[in-house]
Coordinates of C-alpha atoms in Angstrom, one line a residue:
R127 CA -0.2 0.1 0.0
R128 CA 3.1 2.1 0.6
K129 CA 4.4 1.7 -3.2
M130 CA 3.8 5.2 -4.1
N131 CA 5.8 7.6 -6.4
L132 CA 7.6 10.8 -5.4
K133 CA 4.8 12.7 -6.4
S134 CA 2.2 11.1 -4.3
E135 CA 4.3 11.1 -1.3
R136 CA 4.7 15.0 -1.3
R137 CA 0.8 15.6 -2.0
G138 CA 0.1 16.8 1.8
I139 CA 3.4 19.0 1.4
H140 CA 4.1 20.3 -2.0
V141 CA 2.8 23.8 -2.2
D142 CA 2.8 25.4 -5.6
Q143 CA 5.0 28.9 -6.0
S144 CA 1.6 30.7 -7.0
E145 CA -0.2 29.5 -4.2
L146 CA 2.4 31.7 -2.2
L147 CA 1.2 34.6 -3.8
C148 CA -1.8 36.8 -3.3
K149 CA -5.5 35.7 -4.1
K150 CA -6.2 38.9 -5.4
G151 CA -3.5 38.3 -8.2
C152 CA -1.3 41.8 -7.3
G153 CA 1.9 39.7 -7.6
Y154 CA 3.0 40.3 -4.2
Y155 CA 3.2 37.5 -1.4
G156 CA 0.4 36.4 0.5
N157 CA -0.5 35.4 4.1
P158 CA -2.8 32.7 5.7
A159 CA -3.4 35.1 8.4
W160 CA -4.4 37.6 6.1
Q161 CA -6.5 34.7 4.4
G162 CA -4.2 34.4 1.3
F163 CA -4.1 38.3 0.7
C164 CA -1.1 40.4 0.8
S165 CA -1.2 43.3 3.3
K166 CA -2.5 45.8 1.1
C167 CA -5.2 43.8 -0.6
W168 CA -6.5 43.2 3.4
R169 CA -6.4 46.5 4.2
E170 CA -8.4 47.5 1.3
G171 CA -11.1 44.5 1.5
N172 CA -11.2 45.3 5.6
Q173 CA -11.0 49.3 6.7
L174 CA -11.3 49.4 10.2
C175 CA -13.0 52.2 11.3
L176 CA -11.1 53.8 13.7
S177 CA -11.9 56.6 16.6
A178 CA -10.3 59.2 14.9
P179 CA -8.7 60.1 11.1
K180 CA -5.3 59.7 10.3
S181 CA -5.1 63.5 10.2
H182 CA -6.3 63.7 13.8
L183 CA -4.0 60.7 14.7
Y184 CA -0.9 61.9 13.1
F185 CA -1.2 65.9 12.5
C186 CA -3.2 67.4 14.9
N187 CA -2.3 69.2 18.1
P188 CA 0.1 71.6 16.8
R189 CA 1.1 73.1 20.3
L190 CA 2.3 69.4 20.6
Q191 CA 4.1 69.5 17.4
R192 CA 6.0 73.0 18.4
E193 CA 7.0 70.9 21.8
E194 CA 8.5 67.9 19.7
E195 CA 10.4 70.3 17.4
E196 CA 11.9 72.3 20.4
A197 CA 12.6 68.9 21.6
Y198 CA 14.6 68.1 18.4
A199 CA 16.3 71.1 18.3
S200 CA 17.9 70.7 21.7
S201 CA 18.6 66.8 21.2
Q202 CA 20.9 68.1 17.9
S203 CA 22.6 71.1 19.8
T204 CA 25.0 68.9 21.9
Q205 CA 25.3 65.2 23.3
G206 CA 24.3 65.8 26.8
A207 CA 21.0 67.5 25.3
Q208 CA 20.1 64.1 23.7
S209 CA 20.0 62.5 27.0
L210 CA 18.0 65.6 28.4
T211 CA 15.4 64.9 25.5
F212 CA 14.9 61.5 25.7
S213 CA 14.8 61.5 30.0
K214 CA 12.4 64.2 29.6
F215 CA 10.0 61.9 27.6
E216 CA 10.5 59.2 30.2
E217 CA 9.6 61.0 32.6
K218 CA 6.7 62.3 31.5
K219 CA 5.8 58.8 30.8
T220 CA 6.5 57.7 34.4
N221 CA 4.6 60.7 36.0
E222 CA 1.6 59.8 33.9
K223 CA 1.7 56.6 35.8
T224 CA 3.0 57.2 39.2
R225 CA 1.1 60.9 39.7
K226 CA -1.8 60.3 37.9
V227 CA -0.8 63.6 35.4
T228 CA -1.5 62.8 31.9
T229 CA 1.0 63.9 29.3
V230 CA -1.7 65.6 27.4
K231 CA -2.8 67.5 30.2
K232 CA 0.8 68.8 30.3
F233 CA 1.1 70.0 26.5
F234 CA -2.6 71.4 26.5
T235 CA -2.0 74.1 29.5
A236 CA -1.7 77.6 29.3
S237 CA 1.9 77.5 30.3
S238 CA 3.3 74.5 28.3
R239 CA 6.2 76.0 27.3
A240 CA 7.3 77.1 30.5
G241 CA 6.3 74.2 31.7
A242 CA 8.5 72.2 29.0
K243 CA 11.5 74.2 29.9
K244 CA 11.1 73.6 33.8
E245 CA 10.9 69.7 32.8
I246 CA 14.0 70.2 30.6
Q247 CA 16.2 71.8 33.8
E248 CA 14.7 69.1 36.2
A249 CA 15.6 66.2 33.9
K250 CA 19.4 67.1 34.6
A251 CA 18.9 65.0 37.6
P252 CA 16.5 62.3 37.0
S253 CA 15.0 60.3 39.7
P254 CA 16.7 56.3 40.2
S255 CA 13.4 55.3 39.6
I256 CA 13.2 56.5 36.0
H257 CA 16.2 54.9 35.3
R258 CA 15.1 51.5 37.0
Q259 CA 11.9 51.8 34.8
A260 CA 13.7 52.7 31.5
S261 CA 15.1 49.7 29.3
I262 CA 18.6 49.4 28.7
E263 CA 17.9 48.1 25.0
T264 CA 15.1 51.3 24.6
D265 CA 17.6 53.7 25.6
R266 CA 20.2 52.3 23.6
V267 CA 17.8 52.3 20.0
S268 CA 16.7 55.7 20.9
K269 CA 20.3 57.0 21.0
E270 CA 21.0 55.2 17.6
F271 CA 17.6 56.9 15.9
I272 CA 18.7 60.4 16.9
E273 CA 22.6 59.6 15.3
F274 CA 20.8 58.1 12.3
I275 CA 18.0 61.1 11.7
R276 CA 20.5 63.3 12.4
T277 CA 22.2 62.4 9.1
Y278 CA 18.9 63.2 7.2
Q279 CA 19.1 66.9 8.3
K280 CA 15.2 68.6 7.9
P281 CA 13.6 65.3 6.7
G282 CA 15.5 63.9 9.8
Q283 CA 13.5 66.1 12.1
D284 CA 10.2 65.8 10.6
I285 CA 10.7 61.9 10.8
Y286 CA 11.6 62.4 14.5
K287 CA 8.5 64.7 15.1
Q288 CA 6.1 62.2 13.8
C289 CA 7.6 59.1 15.7
K290 CA 7.0 61.3 18.8
L291 CA 3.4 62.2 17.7
F292 CA 3.1 58.6 17.2
L293 CA 4.2 57.2 20.2
D294 CA 2.0 60.0 22.2
T295 CA -0.9 59.1 20.5
M296 CA -0.7 55.0 20.8
S297 CA 0.0 55.5 24.6
H298 CA -3.8 57.3 24.7
K299 CA -5.1 54.8 22.6
R300 CA -4.3 51.6 24.9
D301 CA -7.8 50.8 24.7
L302 CA -8.1 50.0 21.0
T303 CA -7.9 46.6 19.8
I304 CA -4.8 44.8 18.5
E305 CA -6.1 45.2 14.9
E306 CA -6.9 48.7 15.3
Q307 CA -3.5 49.4 16.5
S308 CA -2.2 47.5 13.5
E309 CA -3.9 49.6 11.4
C310 CA -2.5 52.8 13.0
A311 CA 0.7 51.6 12.9
Q312 CA 0.5 50.3 9.1
D313 CA -1.1 54.0 8.4
F314 CA 2.1 55.3 10.0
Y315 CA 4.6 53.4 7.9
Q316 CA 2.8 54.5 5.0
N317 CA 2.4 58.1 5.7
V318 CA 5.8 58.5 6.7
A319 CA 7.2 57.1 3.5
D320 CA 5.1 59.0 1.5
R321 CA 6.2 62.3 2.8
L322 CA 9.8 61.4 2.8
Q323 CA 8.9 60.9 -1.1
T324 CA 6.5 63.5 -2.0
R325 CA 7.6 66.2 0.3
W326 CA 11.2 65.8 0.8
K327 CA 12.3 63.9 -2.6
V328 CA 14.2 61.5 -0.6
P329 CA 15.7 58.5 -2.9
P330 CA 14.0 55.4 -2.5
E331 CA 16.9 53.1 -1.1
K332 CA 17.4 56.1 1.6
V333 CA 13.7 55.9 2.1
E334 CA 13.9 52.1 2.7
K335 CA 16.7 52.5 5.1
A336 CA 14.9 55.3 7.3
M337 CA 12.0 52.8 7.3
D338 CA 14.0 50.1 8.9
E339 CA 15.0 52.5 11.5
V340 CA 11.9 54.0 12.2
E341 CA 10.2 50.5 12.5
K342 CA 13.2 49.6 14.8
Y343 CA 12.6 52.6 16.9
I344 CA 8.8 53.0 17.1
M345 CA 8.3 48.7 18.0
T346 CA 11.2 48.6 20.4
R347 CA 9.2 51.3 22.7
Q348 CA 5.5 49.9 21.9
Y349 CA 6.5 46.1 22.1
K350 CA 5.5 45.5 25.5
Y351 CA 2.2 46.9 24.6
V352 CA 1.7 44.9 21.6
F353 CA 3.4 41.7 21.5
C354 CA 0.9 38.8 22.6
P355 CA -1.6 41.4 24.4
E356 CA -4.2 40.3 26.9
T357 CA -7.1 41.3 24.8
T358 CA -5.9 38.4 22.2
D359 CA -6.1 34.6 22.1
D360 CA -2.2 34.5 20.9
E361 CA -1.0 33.0 24.0
K362 CA -3.7 30.2 23.7
K363 CA -2.8 29.6 19.8
D364 CA 0.8 29.2 21.0
L365 CA 0.0 26.5 23.5
A366 CA -2.1 24.7 21.2
V367 CA 0.7 24.6 18.6
Q368 CA 3.4 23.7 21.2
K369 CA 0.9 21.0 22.2
R370 CA 0.3 19.7 18.8
I371 CA 4.5 19.9 17.8
R372 CA 4.8 18.0 21.1
A373 CA 2.4 15.1 20.1
L374 CA 4.3 14.6 16.4
H375 CA 7.6 14.2 18.2
W376 CA 7.4 10.9 16.7
V377 CA 7.2 11.9 12.6
T378 CA 10.8 11.4 10.9
P379 CA 12.3 12.9 8.3
Q380 CA 11.5 10.1 5.9
M381 CA 7.7 10.7 6.6
L382 CA 8.2 14.1 5.0
C383 CA 10.5 13.4 2.5
V384 CA 12.8 15.7 4.0
P385 CA 16.3 15.5 1.6
V386 CA 18.7 16.1 4.2
S387 CA 21.2 13.6 6.2
E388 CA 22.1 14.5 9.3
E389 CA 24.6 11.4 9.3
I390 CA 27.0 14.2 7.7
P391 CA 28.4 15.8 10.2
E392 CA 28.3 19.4 8.2
V393 CA 24.5 18.8 7.5
S394 CA 24.1 18.0 11.1
D395 CA 25.9 21.3 12.1
M396 CA 23.3 23.1 9.4
V397 CA 20.4 21.5 11.2
V398 CA 21.2 23.1 14.4
K399 CA 22.1 26.2 13.6
A400 CA 18.5 26.3 12.0
I401 CA 17.0 25.4 15.0
T402 CA 18.9 27.9 16.7
D403 CA 17.8 31.0 14.8
I404 CA 14.1 29.8 14.5
I405 CA 14.3 29.8 18.7
E406 CA 16.4 32.7 18.6
M407 CA 13.7 35.0 16.8
D408 CA 11.4 35.3 20.3
S409 CA 14.1 37.2 21.8
K410 CA 13.9 40.0 19.2
R411 CA 11.7 43.3 19.8
V412 CA 11.5 44.7 16.0
P413 CA 9.5 42.6 13.5
R414 CA 12.4 43.3 10.6
D415 CA 14.5 41.4 13.5
K416 CA 12.5 38.6 13.6
L417 CA 12.3 38.5 10.1
A418 CA 16.0 38.0 9.9
C419 CA 16.2 35.4 12.2
I420 CA 13.8 33.2 9.9
T421 CA 15.7 34.2 6.7
K422 CA 18.9 33.0 8.7
C423 CA 17.1 29.4 9.3
S424 CA 15.9 29.1 5.9
K425 CA 19.4 30.0 4.4
H426 CA 20.9 27.0 6.7
I427 CA 18.1 24.5 5.7
F428 CA 19.0 25.4 1.9
N429 CA 23.0 24.6 2.6
A430 CA 22.2 21.5 4.1
I431 CA 20.4 20.2 1.4
K432 CA 22.7 21.4 -1.1
I433 CA 25.5 19.5 0.7
T434 CA 23.1 16.4 1.3
K435 CA 22.1 16.0 -2.5
N436 CA 25.2 17.6 -4.0
E437 CA 23.2 20.3 -6.1
P438 CA 21.7 23.2 -5.4
A439 CA 18.1 23.1 -3.4
S440 CA 14.8 23.7 -4.7
A441 CA 11.6 25.0 -3.4
D442 CA 10.0 21.4 -3.3
D443 CA 13.0 20.3 -1.1
F444 CA 13.2 23.5 1.4
L445 CA 9.3 23.6 2.5
P446 CA 9.1 20.0 4.1
T447 CA 12.9 20.6 5.8
L448 CA 11.4 23.6 7.3
I449 CA 8.5 21.7 8.7
Y450 CA 10.7 18.8 10.3
I451 CA 12.9 22.3 11.4
V452 CA 10.0 23.5 13.2
L453 CA 9.1 20.1 14.6
K454 CA 12.2 19.4 16.1
G455 CA 13.0 22.9 17.1
N456 CA 9.3 23.7 18.8
P457 CA 10.0 27.4 18.7
P458 CA 8.4 29.3 21.6
R459 CA 5.6 31.8 21.1
L460 CA 5.6 30.8 17.7
Q461 CA 2.1 32.0 16.6
S462 CA 2.7 35.0 19.1
N463 CA 5.8 35.9 17.0
I464 CA 3.8 35.3 13.3
Q465 CA 0.9 37.7 14.4
Y466 CA 3.3 40.6 15.6
I467 CA 5.1 40.0 12.5
T468 CA 2.1 40.5 10.6
R469 CA 0.7 42.9 12.3
F470 CA 3.4 45.3 12.9
C471 CA 6.2 45.1 10.3
N472 CA 6.9 47.1 7.4
P473 CA 4.6 45.7 4.9
S474 CA 6.8 46.5 2.3
R475 CA 8.8 43.8 3.6
L476 CA 6.3 40.9 3.9
M477 CA 4.9 41.8 0.4
T478 CA 8.3 41.1 -1.7
G479 CA 12.2 39.9 -1.4
E480 CA 13.8 36.9 0.4
D481 CA 12.4 38.1 3.8
G482 CA 8.6 37.8 2.4
Y483 CA 9.1 34.6 0.8
Y484 CA 10.7 33.1 3.8
F485 CA 8.0 34.4 6.1
T486 CA 5.3 32.9 4.0
N487 CA 6.8 29.8 3.8
L488 CA 6.7 29.4 7.4
C489 CA 3.5 30.5 8.0
C490 CA 2.8 27.5 5.3
A491 CA 4.5 25.1 7.6
V492 CA 2.8 26.2 10.8
A493 CA -0.4 25.9 8.8
F494 CA 0.5 22.5 7.7
I495 CA 1.4 21.3 11.2
E496 CA -1.8 22.3 12.5
K497 CA -3.7 20.4 9.8
L498 CA -1.2 17.7 9.5
D499 CA -3.2 13.8 9.1
A500 CA -2.4 10.4 8.1
Q501 CA -2.6 11.2 4.7
S502 CA 0.0 13.9 4.7
L503 CA 2.4 11.4 6.2
N504 CA 1.4 8.6 3.7
L505 CA 0.2 6.5 6.9
S506 CA -2.7 4.6 7.6
Q507 CA -5.4 6.0 9.8
E508 CA -4.7 3.2 12.3
D509 CA -0.6 3.6 12.4
F510 CA -1.4 7.4 12.9
D511 CA -3.6 7.2 15.5
R512 CA -1.2 4.4 17.6
F513 CA 1.6 6.9 16.9
M514 CA -0.1 9.9 18.4
T515 CA -1.3 8.2 21.1
G516 CA 2.0 6.9 21.9
Q517 CA 1.4 3.0 21.6
T518 CA 3.7 2.4 18.9
S519 CA 6.8 4.6 17.6
P520 CA 8.2 4.6 14.1
K521 CA 11.5 5.1 15.3
K522 CA 14.3 3.1 14.1
Q523 CA 15.4 -0.4 15.6
E524 CA 18.8 0.9 16.5
S525 CA 17.3 3.4 19.0
D526 CA 15.0 0.7 20.5
S527 CA 18.0 -1.0 22.6
F528 CA 18.1 2.1 24.6
S529 CA 15.9 2.8 27.5
P530 CA 14.1 5.7 27.3
D531 CA 16.0 7.1 30.5
V532 CA 19.3 7.1 28.6
C533 CA 20.7 10.7 28.0
L534 CA 21.2 11.8 24.3
G535 CA 25.1 11.7 24.8
V536 CA 25.1 7.9 25.7
K537 CA 23.3 7.6 22.4
Q538 CA 25.3 9.7 20.4
M539 CA 28.5 7.9 22.0
C540 CA 27.4 4.5 20.8
K541 CA 26.5 5.7 17.4
S542 CA 30.0 7.0 17.0
L543 CA 31.6 3.9 17.8
D544 CA 29.3 1.8 15.5
L545 CA 30.6 4.4 12.6
L546 CA 34.1 3.8 13.9
S547 CA 33.5 -0.1 13.9
Q548 CA 32.1 0.5 10.3
L549 CA 35.4 2.6 9.5
N550 CA 37.9 0.1 10.7
E551 CA 36.1 -2.4 8.5
R552 CA 36.3 -0.3 5.4
Q553 CA 39.7 0.3 5.8
E554 CA 40.8 -3.3 6.6
R555 CA 39.0 -4.0 2.9
I556 CA 40.8 -1.2 1.4
V557 CA 44.4 -2.5 2.7
S558 CA 43.3 -6.1 1.5
E559 CA 42.3 -4.9 -1.9
A560 CA 45.5 -2.8 -1.9
K561 CA 47.5 -5.6 -1.2
K562 CA 45.8 -8.1 -3.8
L563 CA 46.3 -4.9 -6.7
E564 CA 50.4 -5.0 -5.8
K565 CA 50.3 -8.6 -6.3
D566 CA 48.4 -8.4 -9.4
L567 CA 51.2 -5.5 -10.9
I568 CA 54.1 -7.7 -10.2
D569 CA 52.7 -10.7 -11.9
W570 CA 51.5 -8.6 -14.9
T571 CA 55.5 -7.5 -14.6
E572 CA 56.8 -11.0 -14.6
G573 CA 54.6 -12.0 -17.5
I574 CA 55.2 -9.8 -19.8
T575 CA 59.1 -10.1 -19.4
K576 CA 58.7 -13.7 -19.7
E577 CA 57.0 -13.4 -23.1
V578 CA 59.6 -10.9 -24.5
E579 CA 62.5 -13.4 -23.5
D580 CA 60.5 -15.9 -25.5
I581 CA 59.8 -14.1 -28.2
V582 CA 63.7 -12.8 -28.2
E583 CA 64.7 -16.3 -27.9
K584 CA 62.4 -17.6 -31.2
Y585 CA 63.2 -14.7 -33.2
P586 CA 66.8 -14.1 -32.5
L587 CA 68.3 -10.6 -33.5
E588 CA 70.8 -10.8 -36.6
I589 CA 73.8 -8.2 -36.2
K590 CA 74.9 -7.6 -39.9
P591 CA 78.1 -6.1 -40.4
K592 CA 78.7 -2.3 -41.3
S593 CA 78.1 -1.5 -45.0
Q594 CA 81.0 0.5 -47.0
A595 CA 80.9 4.3 -46.8
L596 CA 78.8 6.0 -49.7
A597 CA 80.7 7.9 -52.2
A598 CA 80.0 11.8 -51.9
I599 CA 77.0 12.9 -54.0
D600 CA 79.1 14.9 -56.5
S601 CA 82.2 12.8 -57.1
E602 CA 80.9 11.9 -60.2
N603 CA 79.8 15.6 -61.4
V604 CA 81.5 16.4 -64.4
E605 CA 80.6 19.5 -64.1
N606 CA 82.1 19.9 -60.5
D607 CA 84.2 23.0 -60.8
K608 CA 81.3 24.9 -62.2
L609 CA 79.6 24.8 -58.8
P610 CA 80.3 28.1 -56.4
P611 CA 82.6 27.6 -53.5
P612 CA 81.1 26.7 -50.6
L613 CA 79.8 29.3 -47.9
Q614 CA 82.4 30.6 -45.6
P615 CA 81.1 31.3 -41.8
Q616 CA 81.3 35.2 -41.3
V617 CA 82.0 37.1 -37.9
Y618 CA 78.9 39.6 -37.0
A619 CA 80.7 42.7 -35.7
G620 CA 77.8 43.8 -33.3

């Protein structure tokens, strides 16, 4: 019943390239979280009705804008002023929580400018509680962002102002659903990119670099509020996927048609690096950094396939191997990370490029794991049920001799000893064949020598006497005197 060709074996895993693209046919990559559409088509078909229009979110509060411009101008004067600027905003944020005085109320009081100057002076000696609450990574990213936008001059000032306006607006809209906050972030990305291109005429490559820094800055500040929020069921999905992967611990590479041989040391190292990268994704805050982990994991997978097959890997080989890596690594908070990237990553990265391609494949791999059944693995329903319940295991017989309590190091040692024994047998066989070859060469040489001697004995050589010397060519020439004299050597003076 299992005699099937390779095509039928991959019917549950193979994903055609066209299936990764947007269902609307725009040419960008789709996403299962967007029901197969790209972010642009998904937003066009599902516009969220926010409580305030975009113009109100980003361009309202002229007095607030003046405050941000003054803060930015002070940050460019000296290096010390940079720390004062960010300390001022961190202090405002702390005061909002501890003394119940909102930042908006401070901005819109009659003495807002005087209050801002007073806060800058007070920021020279911030309280220890502010330092304790401020994240080291947030402070580092903020300083890096200030240094980056300084190179953009006036466009950088506009970027800084818009980012601070967005962060202040989002701090007062925590009651929005995560989808509405995602919509605000996507609108903000689009608005900043349009302003840089149309208003400031910034080249596309610099716009892309600026958007990466903007995403890094705002999402580092917003991470603890928007990653796996309590208002969503992301944590529930994480536990479900984790439980599902644990139940599928018995799945072997052969069942998934994975073209990777972990017996090769280099391939085994690549598999370990791929698992490490996919697990490391959870430690990153910025969506772009999480995508970079997925991309590194995917490249290690392609290298492992290339080493095993000794030829470039194909897309049909990549997806089954990625599924195997996810099953073997069981990354923490997998669904939360996927949802976070989908909601708050710069959409241009998810729609095109290698990052978008690898992320789409990861989403397909997770969807396959959630719907994996007996037919997908070319198993009977009875065998699949027994494997899922733990009654039997499809593991190799060589591992059945070990008890469940034996650690992985002992198993690896026994496996290495077995490999050494096999290598010893191969070496002995090679030495035996080499000795045989040496004997054959000696016998062949002796045989050829004997044949030559027999031929010489049968047909002896006859040495004839030396013939008389030939006469000169011109000895009988009667007109010898008419010949020109012989040429004499000449000495060249130079």
